PDB file of C-alpha atoms in Angstrom:
ATOM      1  CA  SER A1160    -151.887 -24.841  37.493  1.00  0.00           C
ATOM      2  CA  GLN A1161    -149.239 -27.534  37.849  1.00  0.00           C
ATOM      3  CA  GLN A1162    -146.574 -24.977  38.612  1.00  0.00           C
ATOM      4  CA  GLY A1163    -144.505 -25.681  41.672  1.00  0.00           C
ATOM      5  CA  GLU A1164    -143.153 -23.163  44.077  1.00  0.00           C
ATOM      6  CA  GLU A1165    -139.617 -22.269  44.978  1.00  0.00           C
ATOM      7  CA  ASP A1166    -138.518 -20.445  48.032  1.00  0.00           C
ATOM      8  CA  PRO A1167    -137.047 -18.136  48.740  1.00  0.00           C
ATOM      9  CA  GLN A1168    -137.856 -16.025  45.688  1.00  0.00           C
ATOM     10  CA  ALA A1169    -134.587 -14.190  46.188  1.00  0.00           C
ATOM     11  CA  LEU A1170    -131.489 -14.938  48.239  1.00  0.00           C
ATOM     12  CA  SER A1171    -128.426 -12.789  48.820  1.00  0.00           C
ATOM     13  CA  ILE A1172    -125.330 -14.245  50.491  1.00  0.00           C
ATOM     14  CA  GLN A1173    -121.638 -13.585  50.881  1.00  0.00           C
ATOM     15  CA  GLU A1174    -119.055 -15.482  48.882  1.00  0.00           C
ATOM     16  CA  GLY A1175    -118.045 -18.653  50.699  1.00  0.00           C
ATOM     17  CA  GLU A1176    -121.410 -19.144  52.378  1.00  0.00           C
ATOM     18  CA  ASN A1177    -123.781 -21.967  51.537  1.00  0.00           C
ATOM     19  CA  ALA A1178    -126.985 -21.318  49.607  1.00  0.00           C
ATOM     20  CA  THR A1179    -130.092 -23.422  50.084  1.00  0.00           C
ATOM     21  CA  MET A1180    -133.180 -23.154  47.944  1.00  0.00           C
ATOM     22  CA  ASN A1181    -136.330 -25.225  48.121  1.00  0.00           C
ATOM     23  CA  CYS A1182    -138.849 -26.430  45.604  1.00  0.00           C
ATOM     24  CA  SER A1183    -142.303 -27.933  45.964  1.00  0.00           C
ATOM     25  CA  TYR A1184    -144.323 -29.696  43.298  1.00  0.00           C
ATOM     26  CA  LYS A1185    -147.907 -30.801  43.007  1.00  0.00           C
ATOM     27  CA  THR A1186    -148.166 -34.175  41.279  1.00  0.00           C
ATOM     28  CA  SER A1187    -146.417 -37.544  41.430  1.00  0.00           C
ATOM     29  CA  ILE A1188    -143.097 -37.468  39.635  1.00  0.00           C
ATOM     30  CA  ASN A1189    -140.587 -39.749  37.937  1.00  0.00           C
ATOM     31  CA  ASN A1190    -137.732 -37.341  38.360  1.00  0.00           C
ATOM     32  CA  LEU A1191    -136.860 -33.813  39.353  1.00  0.00           C
ATOM     33  CA  GLN A1192    -134.196 -31.676  37.712  1.00  0.00           C
ATOM     34  CA  TRP A1193    -132.511 -28.463  38.773  1.00  0.00           C
ATOM     35  CA  TYR A1194    -131.495 -25.815  36.267  1.00  0.00           C
ATOM     36  CA  ARG A1195    -129.596 -22.566  36.347  1.00  0.00           C
ATOM     37  CA  GLN A1196    -130.296 -19.461  34.260  1.00  0.00           C
ATOM     38  CA  ASN A1197    -127.859 -16.612  33.842  1.00  0.00           C
ATOM     39  CA  SER A1198    -129.306 -13.250  32.929  1.00  0.00           C
ATOM     40  CA  GLY A1199    -130.364 -13.091  29.286  1.00  0.00           C
ATOM     41  CA  ARG A1200    -129.633 -16.757  28.621  1.00  0.00           C
ATOM     42  CA  GLY A1201    -131.477 -20.054  28.482  1.00  0.00           C
ATOM     43  CA  LEU A1202    -131.630 -22.604  31.279  1.00  0.00           C
ATOM     44  CA  VAL A1203    -128.737 -24.995  31.823  1.00  0.00           C
ATOM     45  CA  HIS A1204    -129.229 -28.414  33.406  1.00  0.00           C
ATOM     46  CA  LEU A1205    -127.397 -28.910  36.732  1.00  0.00           C
ATOM     47  CA  ILE A1206    -128.485 -32.160  38.327  1.00  0.00           C
ATOM     48  CA  LEU A1207    -131.168 -34.848  38.208  1.00  0.00           C
ATOM     49  CA  ILE A1208    -132.700 -36.794  41.062  1.00  0.00           C
ATOM     50  CA  ARG A1209    -135.060 -39.703  40.441  1.00  0.00           C
ATOM     51  CA  SER A1210    -138.161 -40.400  42.498  1.00  0.00           C
ATOM     52  CA  ASN A1211    -136.558 -43.442  44.155  1.00  0.00           C
ATOM     53  CA  GLU A1212    -133.530 -41.418  45.290  1.00  0.00           C
ATOM     54  CA  ARG A1213    -133.302 -39.262  48.388  1.00  0.00           C
ATOM     55  CA  GLU A1214    -130.015 -37.450  47.869  1.00  0.00           C
ATOM     56  CA  LYS A1215    -127.558 -36.725  45.042  1.00  0.00           C
ATOM     57  CA  HIS A1216    -124.231 -34.935  44.957  1.00  0.00           C
ATOM     58  CA  SER A1217    -122.380 -33.312  42.108  1.00  0.00           C
ATOM     59  CA  GLY A1218    -119.340 -31.187  42.942  1.00  0.00           C
ATOM     60  CA  ARG A1219    -120.568 -28.348  45.167  1.00  0.00           C
ATOM     61  CA  LEU A1220    -124.204 -29.256  44.577  1.00  0.00           C
ATOM     62  CA  ARG A1221    -126.308 -31.379  46.862  1.00  0.00           C
ATOM     63  CA  VAL A1222    -129.920 -32.189  46.056  1.00  0.00           C
ATOM     64  CA  THR A1223    -132.449 -33.876  48.300  1.00  0.00           C
ATOM     65  CA  LEU A1224    -135.896 -35.184  47.474  1.00  0.00           C
ATOM     66  CA  ASP A1225    -138.786 -35.903  49.830  1.00  0.00           C
ATOM     67  CA  THR A1226    -141.604 -37.443  47.815  1.00  0.00           C
ATOM     68  CA  SER A1227    -143.889 -37.637  50.867  1.00  0.00           C
ATOM     69  CA  LYS A1228    -143.751 -33.843  51.149  1.00  0.00           C
ATOM     70  CA  LYS A1229    -143.462 -33.306  47.384  1.00  0.00           C
ATOM     71  CA  SER A1230    -140.413 -31.155  47.935  1.00  0.00           C
ATOM     72  CA  SER A1231    -136.759 -30.894  46.967  1.00  0.00           C
ATOM     73  CA  SER A1232    -133.855 -28.745  48.045  1.00  0.00           C
ATOM     74  CA  LEU A1233    -130.700 -27.604  46.293  1.00  0.00           C
ATOM     75  CA  LEU A1234    -127.654 -26.762  48.372  1.00  0.00           C
ATOM     76  CA  ILE A1235    -124.701 -24.944  46.834  1.00  0.00           C
ATOM     77  CA  THR A1236    -121.699 -25.084  49.126  1.00  0.00           C
ATOM     78  CA  ALA A1237    -118.875 -22.544  49.295  1.00  0.00           C
ATOM     79  CA  SER A1238    -120.665 -20.186  46.937  1.00  0.00           C
ATOM     80  CA  ARG A1239    -118.820 -18.006  44.454  1.00  0.00           C
ATOM     81  CA  ALA A1240    -119.745 -14.755  42.752  1.00  0.00           C
ATOM     82  CA  ALA A1241    -120.064 -16.761  39.529  1.00  0.00           C
ATOM     83  CA  ASP A1242    -122.950 -18.724  41.105  1.00  0.00           C
ATOM     84  CA  THR A1243    -125.098 -15.585  40.832  1.00  0.00           C
ATOM     85  CA  ALA A1244    -128.043 -16.676  38.689  1.00  0.00           C
ATOM     86  CA  SER A1245    -131.645 -17.851  38.885  1.00  0.00           C
ATOM     87  CA  TYR A1246    -132.272 -21.468  39.826  1.00  0.00           C
ATOM     88  CA  PHE A1247    -135.291 -23.506  38.805  1.00  0.00           C
ATOM     89  CA  CYS A1248    -136.560 -26.948  39.608  1.00  0.00           C
ATOM     90  CA  GLY A1249    -138.427 -28.919  36.964  1.00  0.00           C
ATOM     91  CA  SER A1250    -140.548 -31.928  37.870  1.00  0.00           C
ATOM     92  CA  SER A1251    -141.716 -34.614  35.482  1.00  0.00           C
ATOM     93  CA  GLY A1252    -144.222 -37.434  35.736  1.00  0.00           C
ATOM     94  CA  ASN A1253    -145.573 -38.586  32.413  1.00  0.00           C
ATOM     95  CA  THR A1254    -145.675 -35.026  31.154  1.00  0.00           C
ATOM     96  CA  PRO A1255    -143.066 -32.515  30.050  1.00  0.00           C
ATOM     97  CA  LEU A1256    -141.111 -30.825  32.803  1.00  0.00           C
ATOM     98  CA  VAL A1257    -143.095 -28.393  34.936  1.00  0.00           C
ATOM     99  CA  PHE A1258    -140.908 -25.589  36.230  1.00  0.00           C
ATOM    100  CA  GLY A1259    -141.241 -23.679  39.468  1.00  0.00           C
ATOM    101  CA  LYS A1260    -141.031 -19.925  39.799  1.00  0.00           C
ATOM    102  CA  GLY A1261    -137.316 -19.884  40.497  1.00  0.00           C
ATOM    103  CA  THR A1262    -134.986 -18.500  43.133  1.00  0.00           C
ATOM    104  CA  ARG A1263    -132.819 -15.505  42.278  1.00  0.00           C
ATOM    105  CA  LEU A1264    -129.438 -15.997  43.965  1.00  0.00           C
ATOM    106  CA  SER A1265    -126.958 -13.163  44.406  1.00  0.00           C
ATOM    107  CA  VAL A1266    -123.499 -14.012  45.722  1.00  0.00           C
ATOM    108  CA  ILE A1267    -121.621 -10.958  46.879  1.00  0.00           C
ATOM    109  CA  ALA A1268    -117.853 -10.961  46.644  1.00  0.00           C
TER     110      ALA A1268
ATOM    111  CA  GLU B 914    -122.743 -26.075  24.979  1.00  0.00           C
ATOM    112  CA  ALA B 915    -125.949 -27.531  23.596  1.00  0.00           C
ATOM    113  CA  ASP B 916    -126.624 -27.124  19.897  1.00  0.00           C
ATOM    114  CA  ILE B 917    -129.972 -25.360  19.939  1.00  0.00           C
ATOM    115  CA  TYR B 918    -130.424 -22.006  18.293  1.00  0.00           C
ATOM    116  CA  GLN B 919    -133.111 -19.365  18.402  1.00  0.00           C
ATOM    117  CA  THR B 920    -133.510 -16.429  16.086  1.00  0.00           C
ATOM    118  CA  PRO B 921    -133.970 -13.561  16.345  1.00  0.00           C
ATOM    119  CA  ARG B 922    -132.545 -12.828  19.807  1.00  0.00           C
ATOM    120  CA  TYR B 923    -134.477  -9.581  20.004  1.00  0.00           C
ATOM    121  CA  LEU B 924    -137.476  -8.358  18.045  1.00  0.00           C
ATOM    122  CA  VAL B 925    -139.367  -5.084  18.371  1.00  0.00           C
ATOM    123  CA  ILE B 926    -142.345  -4.905  16.061  1.00  0.00           C
ATOM    124  CA  GLY B 927    -145.686  -3.196  15.684  1.00  0.00           C
ATOM    125  CA  THR B 928    -149.141  -4.496  16.543  1.00  0.00           C
ATOM    126  CA  GLY B 929    -150.858  -6.647  13.942  1.00  0.00           C
ATOM    127  CA  LYS B 930    -147.717  -8.028  12.318  1.00  0.00           C
ATOM    128  CA  LYS B 931    -147.215 -11.725  11.684  1.00  0.00           C
ATOM    129  CA  ILE B 932    -144.186 -13.063  13.522  1.00  0.00           C
ATOM    130  CA  THR B 933    -142.294 -16.335  13.319  1.00  0.00           C
ATOM    131  CA  LEU B 934    -139.758 -17.240  15.977  1.00  0.00           C
ATOM    132  CA  GLU B 935    -137.252 -19.809  14.784  1.00  0.00           C
ATOM    133  CA  CYS B 936    -135.810 -22.695  16.795  1.00  0.00           C
ATOM    134  CA  SER B 937    -133.416 -25.316  15.467  1.00  0.00           C
ATOM    135  CA  GLN B 938    -131.457 -28.112  17.126  1.00  0.00           C
ATOM    136  CA  THR B 939    -128.752 -30.349  15.721  1.00  0.00           C
ATOM    137  CA  MET B 940    -128.899 -33.086  18.363  1.00  0.00           C
ATOM    138  CA  GLY B 941    -131.555 -35.191  16.665  1.00  0.00           C
ATOM    139  CA  HIS B 942    -133.917 -34.870  19.615  1.00  0.00           C
ATOM    140  CA  ASP B 943    -137.506 -35.920  19.024  1.00  0.00           C
ATOM    141  CA  LYS B 944    -138.904 -33.770  21.816  1.00  0.00           C
ATOM    142  CA  MET B 945    -139.050 -29.987  21.551  1.00  0.00           C
ATOM    143  CA  TYR B 946    -140.712 -27.328  23.675  1.00  0.00           C
ATOM    144  CA  TRP B 947    -141.655 -23.655  23.721  1.00  0.00           C
ATOM    145  CA  TYR B 948    -141.817 -21.730  26.990  1.00  0.00           C
ATOM    146  CA  GLN B 949    -142.951 -18.197  27.702  1.00  0.00           C
ATOM    147  CA  GLN B 950    -141.012 -16.500  30.470  1.00  0.00           C
ATOM    148  CA  ASP B 951    -142.393 -13.391  32.153  1.00  0.00           C
ATOM    149  CA  PRO B 952    -140.126 -10.685  33.583  1.00  0.00           C
ATOM    150  CA  GLY B 953    -140.780 -12.179  37.029  1.00  0.00           C
ATOM    151  CA  MET B 954    -138.962 -15.329  35.877  1.00  0.00           C
ATOM    152  CA  GLU B 955    -141.728 -17.947  35.893  1.00  0.00           C
ATOM    153  CA  LEU B 956    -141.641 -20.293  32.879  1.00  0.00           C
ATOM    154  CA  HIS B 957    -144.864 -21.466  31.265  1.00  0.00           C
ATOM    155  CA  LEU B 958    -145.008 -24.299  28.748  1.00  0.00           C
ATOM    156  CA  ILE B 959    -147.034 -23.130  25.728  1.00  0.00           C
ATOM    157  CA  HIS B 960    -146.342 -25.821  23.106  1.00  0.00           C
ATOM    158  CA  TYR B 961    -144.480 -29.089  22.765  1.00  0.00           C
ATOM    159  CA  SER B 962    -143.809 -31.768  20.200  1.00  0.00           C
ATOM    160  CA  TYR B 963    -142.808 -35.390  20.570  1.00  0.00           C
ATOM    161  CA  GLY B 964    -141.825 -35.819  16.950  1.00  0.00           C
ATOM    162  CA  VAL B 965    -142.480 -34.869  13.357  1.00  0.00           C
ATOM    163  CA  ASN B 966    -146.121 -33.935  12.701  1.00  0.00           C
ATOM    164  CA  SER B 967    -146.864 -34.070  16.446  1.00  0.00           C
ATOM    165  CA  THR B 968    -147.724 -30.891  18.375  1.00  0.00           C
ATOM    166  CA  GLU B 969    -149.524 -30.320  21.643  1.00  0.00           C
ATOM    167  CA  LYS B 970    -150.616 -27.289  23.624  1.00  0.00           C
ATOM    168  CA  GLY B 971    -148.987 -26.699  26.970  1.00  0.00           C
ATOM    169  CA  ASP B 972    -150.316 -25.519  30.284  1.00  0.00           C
ATOM    170  CA  LEU B 973    -150.547 -21.868  29.353  1.00  0.00           C
ATOM    171  CA  SER B 974    -153.076 -20.906  26.741  1.00  0.00           C
ATOM    172  CA  SER B 975    -151.383 -19.107  23.900  1.00  0.00           C
ATOM    173  CA  GLU B 976    -152.559 -17.514  20.675  1.00  0.00           C
ATOM    174  CA  SER B 977    -149.431 -18.764  18.964  1.00  0.00           C
ATOM    175  CA  THR B 978    -149.182 -21.843  16.759  1.00  0.00           C
ATOM    176  CA  VAL B 979    -146.324 -24.246  16.061  1.00  0.00           C
ATOM    177  CA  SER B 980    -145.370 -26.741  13.398  1.00  0.00           C
ATOM    178  CA  ARG B 981    -142.983 -29.696  13.294  1.00  0.00           C
ATOM    179  CA  ILE B 982    -142.285 -30.663   9.727  1.00  0.00           C
ATOM    180  CA  ARG B 983    -138.647 -31.571  10.336  1.00  0.00           C
ATOM    181  CA  THR B 984    -137.065 -33.075  13.429  1.00  0.00           C
ATOM    182  CA  GLU B 985    -134.582 -30.260  13.834  1.00  0.00           C
ATOM    183  CA  HIS B 986    -136.956 -27.336  13.348  1.00  0.00           C
ATOM    184  CA  PHE B 987    -139.806 -26.124  15.611  1.00  0.00           C
ATOM    185  CA  PRO B 988    -140.973 -22.608  14.651  1.00  0.00           C
ATOM    186  CA  LEU B 989    -143.544 -20.625  16.621  1.00  0.00           C
ATOM    187  CA  THR B 990    -145.882 -18.229  14.822  1.00  0.00           C
ATOM    188  CA  LEU B 991    -148.048 -15.348  15.970  1.00  0.00           C
ATOM    189  CA  GLU B 992    -150.491 -14.444  13.198  1.00  0.00           C
ATOM    190  CA  SER B 993    -151.269 -10.981  14.549  1.00  0.00           C
ATOM    191  CA  ALA B 994    -149.010  -9.695  17.291  1.00  0.00           C
ATOM    192  CA  ARG B 995    -150.442  -7.740  20.217  1.00  0.00           C
ATOM    193  CA  PRO B 996    -148.785  -5.911  23.124  1.00  0.00           C
ATOM    194  CA  SER B 997    -149.908  -8.759  25.426  1.00  0.00           C
ATOM    195  CA  HIS B 998    -147.511 -11.034  23.514  1.00  0.00           C
ATOM    196  CA  THR B 999    -144.545  -9.064  24.779  1.00  0.00           C
ATOM    197  CA  SER B1000    -142.385 -11.569  26.634  1.00  0.00           C
ATOM    198  CA  GLN B1001    -139.351 -13.806  26.365  1.00  0.00           C
ATOM    199  CA  TYR B1002    -139.808 -17.054  24.455  1.00  0.00           C
ATOM    200  CA  LEU B1003    -137.498 -19.990  25.180  1.00  0.00           C
ATOM    201  CA  CYS B1004    -137.138 -23.098  23.035  1.00  0.00           C
ATOM    202  CA  ALA B1005    -135.800 -26.408  24.352  1.00  0.00           C
ATOM    203  CA  SER B1006    -135.211 -29.959  23.199  1.00  0.00           C
ATOM    204  CA  SER B1007    -134.663 -33.288  24.925  1.00  0.00           C
ATOM    205  CA  GLU B1008    -134.157 -36.973  24.220  1.00  0.00           C
ATOM    206  CA  ASP B1009    -136.822 -37.668  26.848  1.00  0.00           C
ATOM    207  CA  ASP B1010    -137.226 -35.435  29.911  1.00  0.00           C
ATOM    208  CA  ARG B1011    -139.922 -37.748  31.290  1.00  0.00           C
ATOM    209  CA  SER B1012    -137.252 -40.403  31.817  1.00  0.00           C
ATOM    210  CA  GLY B1013    -134.731 -37.949  33.213  1.00  0.00           C
ATOM    211  CA  GLN B1014    -132.901 -36.746  30.122  1.00  0.00           C
ATOM    212  CA  PRO B1015    -132.201 -33.031  30.460  1.00  0.00           C
ATOM    213  CA  GLN B1016    -133.775 -30.305  28.401  1.00  0.00           C
ATOM    214  CA  HIS B1017    -131.353 -28.199  26.384  1.00  0.00           C
ATOM    215  CA  PHE B1018    -132.360 -24.567  26.000  1.00  0.00           C
ATOM    216  CA  GLY B1019    -131.691 -21.902  23.458  1.00  0.00           C
ATOM    217  CA  ASP B1020    -130.907 -18.375  24.620  1.00  0.00           C
ATOM    218  CA  GLY B1021    -134.409 -17.147  23.873  1.00  0.00           C
ATOM    219  CA  THR B1022    -136.115 -14.474  21.816  1.00  0.00           C
ATOM    220  CA  ARG B1023    -137.081 -11.306  23.640  1.00  0.00           C
ATOM    221  CA  LEU B1024    -140.183 -10.012  21.887  1.00  0.00           C
ATOM    222  CA  SER B1025    -141.600  -6.516  22.285  1.00  0.00           C
ATOM    223  CA  ILE B1026    -144.843  -5.569  20.576  1.00  0.00           C
ATOM    224  CA  LEU B1027    -145.477  -1.843  20.320  1.00  0.00           C
TER     225      LEU B1027
END
């Protein structure tokens, strides 16, 4: 399987805390994308990082990429209850995106 | 919001029935995808298309089939539904995810086979 892994599988934090989730992938990539999925909905694109980049920021999101370790992390700062969702990374080489298993984030108000 | 639509949202149907899940997008994207998502969240690519008359099987073997006769339409068909087909099916489209363009997802069809 080309599926990557995310950890943790589930994360529960208090509002205002930072949330960090990690993603590993198996093959060489051109880019890696992070998505969010609210319950009962489709995935929504959050942020892209290309293979020649090491870090990207977008609002409260910070993504890092370590191609030597085939891993990425997503940091959500100052979390809010509305950030409660599942988060997936998708990696792409010359194939369609391969998604990891996801991290289920719960932010408690 | 992305303009990609899936119907029906929910379907409960008996074993042996033929089912077609509809997916349409109005963004003019060449690339479209079908994913199967288990209750434990993992997404598996089952079919994709890079344009009209082009279809490919994904990583997860599936008894379903797809067609791509029009750019905007990518239906998925199960000829004879079985309880093992019970799952959520997500459709997506992209300009080109291999070059970093995002995938846009529909809200899925939750399928239950009795």
